[in-house]
mmCIF file of C-alpha atoms in Angstrom:
data_model
loop_
_atom_site.group_PDB
_atom_site.id
_atom_site.type_symbol
_atom_site.label_atom_id
_atom_site.label_comp_id
_atom_site.label_asym_id
_atom_site.label_seq_id
_atom_site.Cartn_x
_atom_site.Cartn_y
_atom_site.Cartn_z
ATOM 1 C CA MET U 282 -118.396 -17.743 45.490
ATOM 2 C CA LYS U 283 -116.455 -15.815 42.852
ATOM 3 C CA LYS U 284 -113.793 -14.905 45.430
ATOM 4 C CA ILE U 285 -113.270 -18.555 46.324
ATOM 5 C CA ALA U 286 -112.981 -19.512 42.662
ATOM 6 C CA ILE U 287 -110.473 -16.728 42.038
ATOM 7 C CA LEU U 288 -108.429 -17.726 45.100
ATOM 8 C CA ALA U 289 -108.440 -21.360 44.026
ATOM 9 C CA MET U 290 -107.358 -20.420 40.510
ATOM 10 C CA THR U 291 -104.571 -18.200 41.859
ATOM 11 C CA ALA U 292 -103.332 -20.947 44.174
ATOM 12 C CA ALA U 293 -103.377 -23.510 41.378
ATOM 13 C CA LEU U 294 -101.410 -21.240 39.044
ATOM 14 C CA SER U 295 -98.892 -20.439 41.782
ATOM 15 C CA LEU U 296 -98.325 -24.120 42.476
ATOM 16 C CA ALA U 297 -97.964 -24.872 38.776
ATOM 17 C CA ALA U 298 -95.332 -22.168 38.426
ATOM 18 C CA CYS U 299 -93.361 -23.635 41.325
ATOM 19 C CA ALA U 300 -93.590 -27.160 39.925
ATOM 20 C CA THR U 301 -91.825 -26.314 36.692
ATOM 21 C CA GLY U 302 -88.557 -25.450 38.443
ATOM 22 C CA PRO U 303 -85.787 -23.385 36.928
ATOM 23 C CA SER U 304 -85.604 -23.325 33.167
ATOM 24 C CA MET U 305 -82.490 -24.676 31.519
ATOM 25 C CA THR U 306 -80.480 -22.851 28.898
ATOM 26 C CA GLN U 307 -78.441 -23.993 25.944
ATOM 27 C CA GLN U 308 -75.317 -23.337 27.988
ATOM 28 C CA ASP U 309 -76.586 -25.671 30.744
ATOM 29 C CA ALA U 310 -77.252 -28.384 28.174
ATOM 30 C CA ASN U 311 -73.864 -27.969 26.492
ATOM 31 C CA SER U 312 -72.085 -28.097 29.844
ATOM 32 C CA ALA U 313 -73.932 -31.247 30.925
ATOM 33 C CA ILE U 314 -73.277 -32.938 27.579
ATOM 34 C CA SER U 315 -69.590 -32.032 27.752
ATOM 35 C CA ALA U 316 -69.321 -33.511 31.258
ATOM 36 C CA ALA U 317 -71.100 -36.682 30.117
ATOM 37 C CA LYS U 318 -68.742 -37.078 27.152
ATOM 38 C CA SER U 319 -65.729 -36.588 29.396
ATOM 39 C CA GLU U 320 -66.842 -39.317 31.809
ATOM 40 C CA LEU U 321 -67.741 -41.622 28.914
ATOM 41 C CA ASN U 322 -64.225 -41.170 27.501
ATOM 42 C CA LYS U 323 -62.756 -42.100 30.894
ATOM 43 C CA ALA U 324 -64.912 -45.228 31.046
ATOM 44 C CA ALA U 325 -64.033 -46.131 27.461
ATOM 45 C CA SER U 326 -60.322 -45.722 28.158
ATOM 46 C CA ILE U 327 -60.530 -48.557 30.690
ATOM 47 C CA ASN U 328 -62.799 -50.625 28.405
ATOM 48 C CA TYR U 329 -65.799 -50.308 30.709
ATOM 49 C CA ALA U 330 -68.180 -48.007 28.838
ATOM 50 C CA TRP U 331 -71.745 -49.220 29.129
ATOM 51 C CA ARG U 332 -73.577 -50.047 25.913
ATOM 52 C CA GLU U 333 -76.384 -47.447 25.961
ATOM 53 C CA THR U 334 -74.529 -44.485 27.457
ATOM 54 C CA GLY U 335 -73.335 -43.201 24.077
ATOM 55 C CA ASN U 336 -76.872 -43.380 22.710
ATOM 56 C CA MET U 337 -78.104 -41.408 25.705
ATOM 57 C CA ILE U 338 -75.582 -38.659 24.959
ATOM 58 C CA LYS U 339 -76.703 -38.591 21.317
ATOM 59 C CA ALA U 340 -80.305 -38.217 22.497
ATOM 60 C CA ALA U 341 -79.231 -35.359 24.773
ATOM 61 C CA GLU U 342 -77.505 -33.632 21.853
ATOM 62 C CA LYS U 343 -80.627 -34.050 19.725
ATOM 63 C CA ALA U 344 -82.835 -32.641 22.481
ATOM 64 C CA ALA U 345 -80.512 -29.648 22.894
ATOM 65 C CA LYS U 346 -80.545 -29.036 19.149
ATOM 66 C CA GLU U 347 -84.358 -29.035 19.246
ATOM 67 C CA GLY U 348 -84.389 -26.536 22.112
ATOM 68 C CA GLU U 349 -85.465 -29.032 24.790
ATOM 69 C CA TYR U 350 -82.715 -28.004 27.189
ATOM 70 C CA GLY U 351 -84.240 -29.489 30.335
ATOM 71 C CA LYS U 352 -84.539 -32.884 28.665
ATOM 72 C CA ALA U 353 -80.998 -32.582 27.314
ATOM 73 C CA VAL U 354 -79.583 -31.814 30.754
ATOM 74 C CA SER U 355 -81.498 -34.694 32.305
ATOM 75 C CA LEU U 356 -80.283 -37.191 29.706
ATOM 76 C CA ALA U 357 -76.702 -35.922 29.871
ATOM 77 C CA ASN U 358 -76.662 -36.111 33.671
ATOM 78 C CA GLU U 359 -77.928 -39.688 33.539
ATOM 79 C CA ALA U 360 -75.258 -40.585 30.967
ATOM 80 C CA ARG U 361 -72.574 -38.995 33.152
ATOM 81 C CA LYS U 362 -73.810 -40.957 36.144
ATOM 82 C CA GLN U 363 -73.739 -44.198 34.156
ATOM 83 C CA SER U 364 -70.150 -43.571 33.094
ATOM 84 C CA GLU U 365 -69.123 -42.838 36.672
ATOM 85 C CA LEU U 366 -70.785 -46.062 37.801
ATOM 86 C CA ALA U 367 -69.012 -47.970 35.031
ATOM 87 C CA GLN U 368 -65.688 -46.701 36.359
ATOM 88 C CA VAL U 369 -66.603 -47.791 39.897
ATOM 89 C CA GLN U 370 -67.657 -51.177 38.541
ATOM 90 C CA GLN U 371 -64.297 -51.609 36.840
ATOM 91 C CA SER U 372 -62.357 -50.773 39.975
ATOM 92 C CA GLU U 373 -64.440 -53.176 42.061
ATOM 93 C CA GLU U 374 -64.124 -56.023 39.545
ATOM 94 C CA GLU U 375 -60.447 -55.444 38.809
ATOM 95 C CA GLY U 376 -59.197 -58.091 41.204
ATOM 96 C CA ALA U 377 -62.145 -60.452 40.797
ATOM 97 C CA GLY U 378 -61.428 -64.070 40.228
ATOM 98 C CA PRO U 379 -61.934 -67.491 41.714
ATOM 99 C CA ARG U 380 -60.977 -67.955 45.342
ATOM 100 C CA PHE U 381 -59.891 -71.481 46.073
#
């Protein structure tokens, strides 16, 4: 019975270690935040920056400052994606208008 309990505990710990994934560093967070800011600037230059993207980058910077690098990378990547989508939206809506 003890062997089964030990095997179950070992399996559970092994699975938990795999579930956490790679740990992020401050450099990863800074790189992701820099990329997000760059894309936001591109979207802003064409007047298509989405309202909450800047706040998301600020939250990523705060998380990085507090040492929560995984959270910072996740937020920055989402902000970058939003800015890229804003640029696509602008290009698709550029010629929009009534069709008579």
